[in-house]
Coordinates of N, CA and C and ligand atoms in Angstrom, one line a residue:
M1 N 45.0 -81.8 72.8 CA 44.1 -80.6 73.0 C 44.8 -79.4 73.5
N2 N 44.6 -78.3 72.9 CA 45.2 -77.0 73.4 C 44.2 -76.2 74.2
G3 N 44.6 -75.1 74.7 CA 43.8 -74.3 75.6 C 42.5 -73.8 74.9
K4 N 42.7 -73.4 73.6 CA 41.5 -72.9 72.8 C 40.5 -74.1 72.7
Q5 N 41.0 -75.3 72.4 CA 40.1 -76.4 72.2 C 39.4 -76.7 73.5
A6 N 40.1 -76.7 74.6 CA 39.6 -77.1 76.0 C 38.4 -76.1 76.3
A7 N 38.7 -74.8 76.1 CA 37.7 -73.8 76.4 C 36.4 -74.0 75.6
A8 N 36.6 -74.2 74.3 CA 35.5 -74.4 73.4 C 34.7 -75.6 73.7
L9 N 35.4 -76.7 74.0 CA 34.7 -78.0 74.4 C 33.8 -77.7 75.6
K10 N 34.3 -77.0 76.6 CA 33.5 -76.7 77.8 C 32.3 -75.9 77.4
A11 N 32.5 -74.8 76.6 CA 31.4 -73.9 76.3 C 30.3 -74.6 75.6
V12 N 30.6 -75.5 74.7 CA 29.6 -76.1 73.9 C 28.7 -77.0 74.8
E13 N 29.1 -77.3 76.0 CA 28.3 -78.1 76.9 C 27.1 -77.3 77.3
Y14 N 27.2 -75.9 77.2 CA 26.1 -75.1 77.7 C 24.9 -75.0 76.6
I15 N 25.2 -75.5 75.4 CA 24.1 -75.5 74.4 C 23.2 -76.6 74.7
Q16 N 21.9 -76.3 74.7 CA 20.8 -77.3 74.9 C 20.0 -77.4 73.6
D17 N 19.3 -78.6 73.5 CA 18.5 -78.9 72.3 C 17.5 -77.8 72.1
G18 N 17.3 -77.3 70.9 CA 16.3 -76.3 70.6 C 16.8 -74.9 70.7
M19 N 18.0 -74.7 71.2 CA 18.5 -73.3 71.4 C 18.8 -72.6 70.1
I20 N 18.7 -71.3 70.1 CA 19.3 -70.4 69.1 C 20.7 -70.0 69.5
V21 N 21.7 -70.3 68.7 CA 23.1 -70.2 69.1 C 23.8 -69.3 68.2
G22 N 24.5 -68.3 68.8 CA 25.4 -67.4 68.1 C 26.8 -68.1 67.9
L23 N 27.3 -68.1 66.7 CA 28.6 -68.7 66.5 C 29.6 -67.6 66.3
G24 N 30.7 -67.6 67.1 CA 31.7 -66.5 67.1 C 32.7 -66.7 65.9
T25 N 33.6 -65.7 65.9 CA 34.6 -65.7 64.8 C 36.0 -65.8 65.4
G26 N 36.9 -66.5 64.7 CA 38.3 -66.5 65.1 C 38.7 -68.0 65.3
S27 N 40.0 -68.1 65.7 CA 40.6 -69.5 65.8 C 40.1 -70.2 67.0
T28 N 39.6 -69.5 68.1 CA 39.1 -70.2 69.2 C 37.6 -70.6 69.0
A29 N 36.9 -69.6 68.4 CA 35.5 -69.9 68.1 C 35.4 -71.0 67.1
Y30 N 36.4 -71.1 66.2 CA 36.4 -72.2 65.2 C 36.2 -73.6 65.9
W31 N 36.8 -73.7 67.1 CA 36.7 -75.0 67.8 C 35.3 -75.2 68.4
A32 N 34.7 -74.1 68.8 CA 33.3 -74.2 69.3 C 32.3 -74.6 68.1
I33 N 32.6 -74.1 66.9 CA 31.8 -74.4 65.7 C 32.0 -75.9 65.5
E34 N 33.3 -76.4 65.5 CA 33.6 -77.8 65.3 C 32.8 -78.7 66.3
Y35 N 32.9 -78.4 67.6 CA 32.3 -79.2 68.6 C 30.8 -79.1 68.5
T36 N 30.3 -78.0 68.1 CA 28.8 -77.9 67.9 C 28.4 -78.8 66.8
A37 N 29.2 -78.8 65.7 CA 28.9 -79.6 64.5 C 28.9 -81.1 65.0
Q38 N 29.8 -81.4 65.8 CA 29.9 -82.8 66.3 C 28.7 -83.2 67.1
R39 N 28.2 -82.3 67.9 CA 27.0 -82.5 68.7 C 25.8 -82.6 67.8
I40 N 25.7 -81.8 66.8 CA 24.6 -81.9 65.8 C 24.6 -83.2 65.1
A41 N 25.8 -83.7 64.8 CA 25.9 -85.0 64.1 C 25.4 -86.1 65.0
R42 N 25.4 -85.9 66.3 CA 24.9 -86.9 67.3 C 23.5 -86.7 67.7
G43 N 22.8 -85.6 67.0 CA 21.4 -85.5 67.2 C 20.9 -84.2 67.8
L44 N 21.8 -83.3 68.2 CA 21.4 -82.0 68.7 C 20.7 -81.2 67.6
H45 N 19.6 -80.5 68.0 CA 18.9 -79.6 67.1 C 19.1 -78.1 67.5
I46 N 19.6 -77.3 66.7 CA 19.8 -75.9 67.1 C 19.4 -75.0 65.8
T47 N 19.2 -73.7 66.1 CA 19.2 -72.7 65.1 C 20.5 -71.9 65.3
A48 N 21.3 -71.7 64.2 CA 22.5 -71.1 64.4 C 22.6 -69.7 63.6
V49 N 23.2 -68.7 64.2 CA 23.4 -67.4 63.6 C 24.9 -67.2 63.6
A50 N 25.5 -66.6 62.6 CA 26.9 -66.4 62.4 C 27.3 -65.0 62.7
T51 N 28.5 -64.8 63.3 CA 29.0 -63.4 63.6 C 29.8 -62.8 62.4
S52 N 30.0 -63.6 61.4 CA 30.8 -63.1 60.2 C 30.5 -64.0 59.0
E53 N 30.9 -63.5 57.9 CA 30.8 -64.3 56.6 C 31.7 -65.5 56.7
A54 N 32.9 -65.3 57.3 CA 33.9 -66.4 57.5 C 33.3 -67.5 58.3
T55 N 32.7 -67.1 59.4 CA 32.1 -68.2 60.3 C 30.9 -68.9 59.6
A56 N 30.1 -68.1 58.8 CA 29.0 -68.7 58.1 C 29.6 -69.8 57.1
A57 N 30.7 -69.5 56.5 CA 31.3 -70.4 55.5 C 31.8 -71.6 56.2
I58 N 32.5 -71.4 57.4 CA 33.0 -72.6 58.1 C 31.9 -73.5 58.6
A59 N 30.9 -72.8 59.1 CA 29.7 -73.6 59.7 C 29.1 -74.4 58.6
A60 N 28.9 -73.8 57.4 CA 28.2 -74.5 56.3 C 29.1 -75.7 55.9
E61 N 30.4 -75.5 55.8 CA 31.3 -76.6 55.5 C 31.1 -77.8 56.4
K62 N 30.8 -77.5 57.7 CA 30.6 -78.5 58.7 C 29.1 -79.0 58.8
G63 N 28.3 -78.5 57.9 CA 26.9 -79.0 57.9 C 26.0 -78.3 58.8
I64 N 26.4 -77.1 59.3 CA 25.5 -76.4 60.2 C 24.7 -75.4 59.3
V65 N 23.4 -75.4 59.4 CA 22.5 -74.5 58.7 C 22.5 -73.2 59.4
I66 N 22.9 -72.1 58.7 CA 22.9 -70.8 59.3 C 21.6 -70.0 58.9
S67 N 21.1 -69.4 60.0 CA 19.9 -68.5 59.8 C 20.4 -67.1 59.8
G68 N 19.7 -66.2 59.2 CA 20.0 -64.8 59.2 C 19.5 -64.2 60.6
I69 N 20.2 -63.2 61.1 CA 19.9 -62.7 62.4 C 18.5 -62.1 62.3
E70 N 18.0 -61.7 61.2 CA 16.7 -61.1 61.0 C 15.6 -62.2 61.2
E71 N 16.0 -63.4 61.1 CA 15.0 -64.5 61.2 C 14.7 -64.9 62.7
V72 N 15.5 -64.4 63.6 CA 15.3 -64.8 65.0 C 15.0 -63.5 65.8
D73 N 14.2 -63.7 66.9 CA 13.9 -62.6 67.7 C 14.8 -62.5 68.9
H74 N 15.6 -63.5 69.2 CA 16.6 -63.5 70.3 C 17.6 -64.6 70.0
I75 N 18.7 -64.6 70.7 CA 19.6 -65.7 70.7 C 19.8 -66.2 72.1
D76 N 19.8 -67.5 72.3 CA 19.8 -68.1 73.6 C 21.3 -68.0 74.2
I77 N 22.2 -68.4 73.3 CA 23.6 -68.4 73.8 C 24.5 -68.1 72.6
D78 N 25.5 -67.3 73.0 CA 26.5 -66.8 72.0 C 27.9 -67.3 72.5
I79 N 28.7 -68.0 71.7 CA 30.0 -68.4 72.2 C 31.0 -67.8 71.2
D80 N 31.9 -67.0 71.8 CA 32.8 -66.2 70.9 C 34.2 -66.1 71.7
G81 N 35.2 -65.8 70.9 CA 36.6 -65.6 71.4 C 36.8 -64.1 71.9
A82 N 38.0 -63.8 72.3 CA 38.4 -62.4 72.6 C 39.9 -62.3 72.4
D83 N 40.2 -61.0 72.3 CA 41.7 -60.7 72.2 C 42.3 -60.4 73.5
E84 N 41.5 -59.8 74.4 CA 41.9 -59.6 75.8 C 40.6 -59.7 76.7
A85 N 40.8 -60.2 77.9 CA 39.7 -60.2 78.9 C 40.3 -59.8 80.2
D86 N 39.7 -58.9 81.0 CA 40.2 -58.5 82.3 C 39.4 -59.2 83.4
S87 N 39.7 -58.9 84.6 CA 39.1 -59.6 85.8 C 37.6 -59.2 85.9
S88 N 37.2 -58.1 85.3 CA 35.7 -57.7 85.4 C 35.0 -58.3 84.2
L89 N 35.7 -59.1 83.4 CA 35.1 -59.8 82.2 C 34.8 -58.8 81.1
N90 N 35.5 -57.6 81.2 CA 35.4 -56.7 80.0 C 36.4 -57.2 79.0
L91 N 36.1 -56.9 77.8 CA 36.9 -57.5 76.7 C 37.4 -56.5 75.6
I92 N 38.4 -56.9 74.9 CA 38.7 -56.3 73.6 C 38.5 -57.4 72.6
K93 N 37.7 -57.1 71.6 CA 37.4 -58.0 70.5 C 37.7 -57.3 69.2
G94 N 37.7 -58.1 68.1 CA 37.8 -57.5 66.8 C 39.1 -57.8 66.1
G95 N 40.0 -58.6 66.7 CA 41.2 -58.9 66.1 C 41.0 -59.5 64.7
G96 N 39.9 -60.2 64.5 CA 39.5 -60.8 63.2 C 38.7 -59.8 62.4
G97 N 38.4 -58.7 62.9 CA 37.7 -57.7 62.2 C 36.1 -57.8 62.2
A98 N 35.6 -58.7 63.0 CA 34.2 -59.0 63.0 C 33.5 -58.3 64.2
L99 N 34.1 -57.3 64.8 CA 33.6 -56.8 66.1 C 32.1 -56.3 66.0
L100 N 31.7 -55.7 64.9 CA 30.4 -55.1 64.9 C 29.3 -56.2 64.9
R101 N 29.5 -57.2 64.0 CA 28.5 -58.3 64.0 C 28.6 -59.1 65.3
E102 N 29.8 -59.2 65.8 CA 30.0 -59.9 67.1 C 29.2 -59.2 68.2
K103 N 29.3 -57.9 68.2 CA 28.6 -57.1 69.3 C 27.1 -57.2 69.1
I104 N 26.6 -57.1 67.9 CA 25.2 -57.2 67.6 C 24.6 -58.6 68.1
V105 N 25.4 -59.6 67.7 CA 24.9 -61.0 68.1 C 25.0 -61.1 69.6
A106 N 26.1 -60.6 70.2 CA 26.2 -60.8 71.7 C 25.1 -60.0 72.4
K107 N 24.8 -58.8 71.9 CA 23.8 -58.0 72.6 C 22.4 -58.6 72.4
A108 N 22.2 -59.4 71.4 CA 20.9 -60.1 71.2 C 20.8 -61.4 72.0
S109 N 21.9 -61.7 72.7 CA 22.0 -63.1 73.3 C 21.6 -63.0 74.8
R110 N 20.9 -64.0 75.3 CA 20.6 -64.1 76.7 C 21.9 -64.4 77.5
R111 N 22.7 -65.3 76.9 CA 24.0 -65.7 77.5 C 25.1 -65.5 76.6
F112 N 26.1 -64.7 77.0 CA 27.3 -64.5 76.1 C 28.5 -65.1 76.8
I113 N 29.0 -66.2 76.2 CA 30.1 -67.0 76.8 C 31.3 -66.8 76.0
V114 N 32.4 -66.4 76.7 CA 33.7 -66.1 76.0 C 34.6 -67.2 76.2
I115 N 35.3 -67.6 75.2 CA 36.3 -68.7 75.3 C 37.7 -68.2 74.8
A116 N 38.7 -68.6 75.6 CA 40.1 -68.1 75.2 C 41.1 -69.1 75.9
D117 N 42.3 -68.9 75.5 CA 43.4 -69.6 76.2 C 44.0 -68.6 77.2
E118 N 44.9 -69.0 78.0 CA 45.4 -68.2 79.1 C 46.1 -66.9 78.6
S119 N 46.6 -66.9 77.4 CA 47.3 -65.7 76.9 C 46.4 -64.5 76.8
K120 N 45.1 -64.7 76.9 CA 44.1 -63.5 76.7 C 43.8 -62.8 78.0
L121 N 44.1 -63.5 79.1 CA 43.8 -62.8 80.4 C 44.8 -61.7 80.7
V122 N 44.3 -60.5 81.0 CA 45.1 -59.4 81.3 C 44.7 -58.6 82.5
A123 N 45.6 -57.9 83.2 CA 45.2 -57.1 84.3 C 44.5 -55.8 83.9
T124 N 45.0 -55.2 82.8 CA 44.4 -54.0 82.2 C 44.3 -54.2 80.7
L125 N 43.1 -53.8 80.2 CA 42.9 -53.9 78.8 C 43.8 -52.8 78.0
G126 N 44.2 -53.1 76.8 CA 44.8 -52.1 76.0 C 46.1 -52.4 75.3
K127 N 46.8 -53.5 75.8 CA 48.0 -53.8 75.1 C 47.7 -54.2 73.7
F128 N 46.7 -55.0 73.6 CA 46.2 -55.4 72.2 C 45.6 -54.1 71.6
P129 N 46.0 -53.7 70.4 CA 45.4 -52.5 69.8 C 43.9 -52.6 69.6
L130 N 43.2 -51.6 70.1 CA 41.8 -51.7 70.1 C 41.2 -51.5 68.6
P131 N 40.5 -52.5 68.1 CA 40.0 -52.3 66.7 C 38.7 -51.3 66.8
V132 N 38.7 -50.4 65.9 CA 37.6 -49.4 65.8 C 37.1 -49.5 64.3
E133 N 35.8 -49.8 64.2 CA 35.3 -49.9 62.8 C 34.8 -48.5 62.4
V134 N 35.3 -48.0 61.2 CA 34.9 -46.7 60.8 C 34.4 -46.7 59.4
I135 N 33.5 -45.7 59.1 CA 33.0 -45.5 57.7 C 34.1 -45.1 56.8
P136 N 34.2 -45.6 55.6 CA 35.3 -45.2 54.7 C 35.3 -43.7 54.4
F137 N 34.1 -43.1 54.3 CA 34.1 -41.6 54.0 C 34.7 -40.8 55.1
G138 N 35.8 -40.1 54.7 CA 36.4 -39.2 55.6 C 37.2 -39.9 56.8
W139 N 37.6 -41.1 56.5 CA 38.2 -41.9 57.6 C 39.4 -41.2 58.2
Q140 N 40.1 -40.4 57.4 CA 41.3 -39.7 57.9 C 40.9 -38.7 59.0
H141 N 39.8 -38.1 58.9 CA 39.3 -37.1 59.9 C 38.8 -37.9 61.1
T142 N 38.1 -39.0 60.9 CA 37.7 -39.8 62.0 C 39.0 -40.3 62.8
A143 N 40.0 -40.7 62.1 CA 41.2 -41.1 62.7 C 41.8 -40.0 63.6
R144 N 41.8 -38.8 63.1 CA 42.4 -37.7 63.9 C 41.6 -37.4 65.2
H145 N 40.3 -37.6 65.1 CA 39.5 -37.4 66.4 C 39.8 -38.5 67.4
I146 N 40.1 -39.7 66.8 CA 40.4 -40.9 67.7 C 41.8 -40.6 68.3
T147 N 42.7 -40.1 67.5 CA 44.1 -39.9 68.0 C 44.0 -38.9 69.2
A148 N 43.1 -38.0 69.1 CA 43.0 -37.0 70.2 C 42.6 -37.6 71.6
L149 N 42.1 -38.8 71.5 CA 41.7 -39.5 72.7 C 42.9 -40.2 73.4
G150 N 44.1 -40.1 72.7 CA 45.3 -40.5 73.4 C 45.9 -41.8 72.8
C151 N 45.8 -42.0 71.5 CA 46.3 -43.3 71.0 C 47.0 -43.0 69.6
S152 N 47.9 -43.9 69.2 CA 48.3 -43.9 67.8 C 47.4 -44.9 67.1
N153 N 47.1 -44.7 65.9 CA 46.3 -45.7 65.2 C 46.7 -45.9 63.7
A154 N 46.4 -47.0 63.2 CA 46.7 -47.4 61.8 C 45.6 -48.1 61.2
L155 N 45.4 -47.8 59.9 CA 44.4 -48.4 59.1 C 44.8 -49.9 58.9
R156 N 43.9 -50.8 59.1 CA 44.3 -52.2 59.0 C 44.4 -52.7 57.5
Y157 N 45.5 -53.4 57.3 CA 45.7 -54.1 56.0 C 45.8 -55.6 56.3
K158 N 45.4 -56.4 55.4 CA 45.6 -57.9 55.6 C 46.1 -58.4 54.3
D159 N 47.2 -59.2 54.3 CA 47.8 -59.7 53.1 C 48.1 -58.7 52.1
G160 N 48.6 -57.5 52.6 CA 49.0 -56.4 51.7 C 47.8 -55.6 51.1
K161 N 46.6 -56.0 51.5 CA 45.4 -55.3 51.0 C 44.7 -54.6 52.1
L162 N 44.1 -53.4 51.8 CA 43.2 -52.7 52.7 C 42.1 -53.7 53.2
F163 N 42.0 -53.8 54.5 CA 41.0 -54.7 55.1 C 39.6 -54.0 55.1
V164 N 38.7 -54.7 54.5 CA 37.3 -54.2 54.5 C 36.4 -55.2 55.3
T165 N 35.6 -54.6 56.2 CA 34.8 -55.5 57.0 C 33.6 -56.1 56.2
D166 N 32.9 -57.1 56.8 CA 31.7 -57.6 56.2 C 30.7 -56.6 55.9
N167 N 30.8 -55.4 56.6 CA 29.8 -54.3 56.5 C 30.3 -53.2 55.6
G168 N 31.5 -53.5 54.9 CA 32.0 -52.5 53.9 C 32.7 -51.4 54.6
N169 N 33.2 -51.5 55.8 CA 33.9 -50.4 56.5 C 35.4 -50.8 56.7
Y170 N 36.1 -49.8 57.2 CA 37.5 -50.0 57.5 C 37.7 -50.2 59.0
I171 N 38.9 -50.7 59.4 CA 39.3 -50.9 60.8 C 40.5 -50.0 61.1
L172 N 40.4 -49.2 62.2 CA 41.6 -48.5 62.7 C 42.0 -49.3 63.9
D173 N 43.3 -49.7 64.0 CA 43.8 -50.4 65.1 C 44.4 -49.4 66.0
C174 N 43.9 -49.2 67.2 CA 44.3 -48.1 68.1 C 45.1 -48.5 69.3
S175 N 46.3 -48.1 69.3 CA 47.2 -48.5 70.4 C 47.1 -47.5 71.6
F176 N 46.3 -47.9 72.6 CA 46.2 -47.1 73.8 C 47.2 -47.5 74.9
N177 N 47.7 -48.8 74.7 CA 48.6 -49.4 75.7 C 47.9 -49.8 77.0
Q178 N 47.3 -48.8 77.6 CA 46.5 -49.1 78.9 C 45.2 -48.4 78.8
I179 N 44.1 -49.1 78.9 CA 42.8 -48.5 79.0 C 42.3 -48.6 80.4
T180 N 42.4 -47.4 81.1 CA 42.1 -47.4 82.5 C 40.6 -47.2 82.8
N181 N 39.9 -46.6 81.9 CA 38.5 -46.4 82.0 C 37.8 -46.8 80.7
A182 N 37.5 -48.1 80.7 CA 36.9 -48.7 79.4 C 35.5 -48.1 79.1
P183 N 34.6 -48.0 80.1 CA 33.3 -47.5 79.8 C 33.4 -46.1 79.2
L184 N 34.3 -45.2 79.7 CA 34.4 -43.8 79.2 C 34.9 -43.9 77.8
L185 N 36.0 -44.6 77.6 CA 36.6 -44.7 76.2 C 35.6 -45.2 75.2
N186 N 34.8 -46.2 75.6 CA 33.8 -46.8 74.7 C 32.8 -45.7 74.3
A187 N 32.3 -44.9 75.3 CA 31.4 -43.8 75.0 C 32.0 -42.7 74.1
Q188 N 33.3 -42.4 74.5 CA 33.9 -41.3 73.7 C 34.1 -41.8 72.2
L189 N 34.6 -43.0 72.0 CA 34.8 -43.5 70.7 C 33.5 -43.5 69.9
N190 N 32.5 -44.1 70.5 CA 31.2 -44.2 69.8 C 30.5 -42.9 69.6
G191 N 31.0 -41.8 70.2 CA 30.4 -40.5 70.0 C 31.1 -39.8 68.9
I192 N 32.1 -40.3 68.3 CA 32.8 -39.7 67.2 C 32.1 -40.0 65.9
A193 N 31.8 -39.0 65.1 CA 31.1 -39.2 63.8 C 32.1 -40.0 62.9
G194 N 31.5 -41.0 62.3 CA 32.4 -41.9 61.4 C 32.7 -43.2 62.1
V195 N 32.7 -43.2 63.4 CA 32.9 -44.5 64.2 C 31.6 -45.3 64.2
V196 N 31.7 -46.5 63.7 CA 30.5 -47.4 63.7 C 30.4 -48.1 65.0
D197 N 31.5 -48.6 65.5 CA 31.6 -49.3 66.8 C 33.0 -49.6 67.1
N198 N 33.3 -50.0 68.3 CA 34.7 -50.3 68.7 C 34.7 -51.7 69.4
G199 N 35.9 -52.2 69.6 CA 36.0 -53.6 70.1 C 35.9 -53.7 71.6
L200 N 35.6 -52.7 72.4 CA 35.4 -52.8 73.8 C 34.0 -53.5 74.0
F201 N 34.0 -54.6 74.7 CA 32.7 -55.3 75.1 C 32.6 -55.2 76.6
I202 N 31.8 -54.3 77.1 CA 31.8 -53.9 78.5 C 30.5 -54.5 79.2
N203 N 30.7 -55.2 80.3 CA 29.5 -55.7 81.0 C 28.6 -56.6 80.1
M204 N 29.3 -57.3 79.2 CA 28.5 -58.1 78.3 C 28.7 -59.6 78.6
A205 N 29.9 -60.0 78.9 CA 30.2 -61.5 79.0 C 29.6 -62.0 80.3
E206 N 28.8 -63.0 80.3 CA 28.3 -63.7 81.5 C 29.4 -64.5 82.1
R207 N 30.2 -65.1 81.2 CA 31.2 -66.1 81.7 C 32.4 -66.1 80.7
V208 N 33.6 -66.2 81.3 CA 34.8 -66.3 80.5 C 35.4 -67.7 80.8
I209 N 35.5 -68.5 79.8 CA 36.1 -69.8 80.0 C 37.5 -69.8 79.5
I210 N 38.5 -70.0 80.4 CA 39.9 -70.0 80.0 C 40.4 -71.5 80.0
G211 N 40.9 -71.9 78.8 CA 41.4 -73.2 78.7 C 43.0 -73.3 78.8
S212 N 43.5 -74.3 79.4 CA 44.9 -74.5 79.5 C 45.4 -75.6 78.6
A213 N 46.7 -75.6 78.3 CA 47.3 -76.6 77.4 C 47.1 -78.0 77.9
D214 N 47.0 -78.2 79.2 CA 46.8 -79.6 79.8 C 45.3 -80.0 79.6
G215 N 44.5 -79.2 79.0 CA 43.1 -79.6 78.8 C 42.1 -79.1 79.9
S216 N 42.7 -78.5 81.0 CA 41.8 -78.1 82.1 C 41.2 -76.7 81.7
V217 N 40.1 -76.4 82.4 CA 39.5 -75.1 82.2 C 39.2 -74.4 83.5
K218 N 39.2 -73.0 83.5 CA 38.8 -72.3 84.6 C 37.6 -71.4 84.1
E219 N 36.6 -71.2 84.9 CA 35.4 -70.4 84.5 C 35.3 -69.2 85.4
Y220 N 35.2 -68.1 84.8 CA 35.0 -66.8 85.6 C 33.7 -66.3 85.2
T221 N 32.9 -65.9 86.3 CA 31.6 -65.3 86.1 C 31.5 -64.0 86.8
R222 N 30.6 -63.1 86.4 CA 30.4 -61.8 87.0 C 29.5 -61.9 88.2
Ligands
5RP301 C1 37.2 -61.6 65.8 C2 37.4 -61.6 67.3 C3 38.0 -62.9 67.8 O1 37.1 -63.4 68.7 C4 39.3 -62.5 68.5 O2 40.1 -61.8 67.6 C5 40.0 -63.7 69.1 O3 40.4 -64.5 68.0 P1 41.3 -65.8 68.2 O4 40.4 -66.8 68.9 O5 41.7 -66.2 66.8 O6 42.5 -65.4 69.0 O7 37.0 -60.7 68.0 O8 36.8 -60.3 65.4

């Protein structure tokens, strides 16, 4: 068991029978999907909502029926990964490009539980380039406004191809290096025309579960 698996295994314990569950995206969330599928095979009943098309496909492969977010009026618990987490449980997410759906699902959730290995804990957010989802129309102009906030940024490519999100948008990966005022930056970014949302998740996580390679976990709450 590695740290990602240990964190995921612990998080899945918080799922109770009958709950509406948000399934996250990425290599850590993958394990939460796997362990949830194992609990379903042992008799757990849940309604599941996916944070990306990729997660919906993985869940379906494992026999988890996915409901559309429009079919539920709330989500009880959302379990998702992060690219960085600080001591206030503020996060950078979107390394996998699913930040918008991840944020919509997390905001609809009564409990948002973040899972990660120790490499994701940071003193200050920003070393990981902040993903910003932008509308394709005029993205070059949007990028210039973002640059004026004090970062360099690059349009995301994956496997040599322009990366397009599940929502048909682009991602600009923005290197701020150190984000000293995350709430301010979040507001500034989301105030720029063309920005759909960004990967700062502020005051959203109820709990961050950090798993270690020896299988132990530490839980941080606000
Ligand atoms: C996807 C995400 C992921 O949760 C984040 O990138 C962490 O991924 P991983 O668990 O693979 O390190 O935000 O958009």
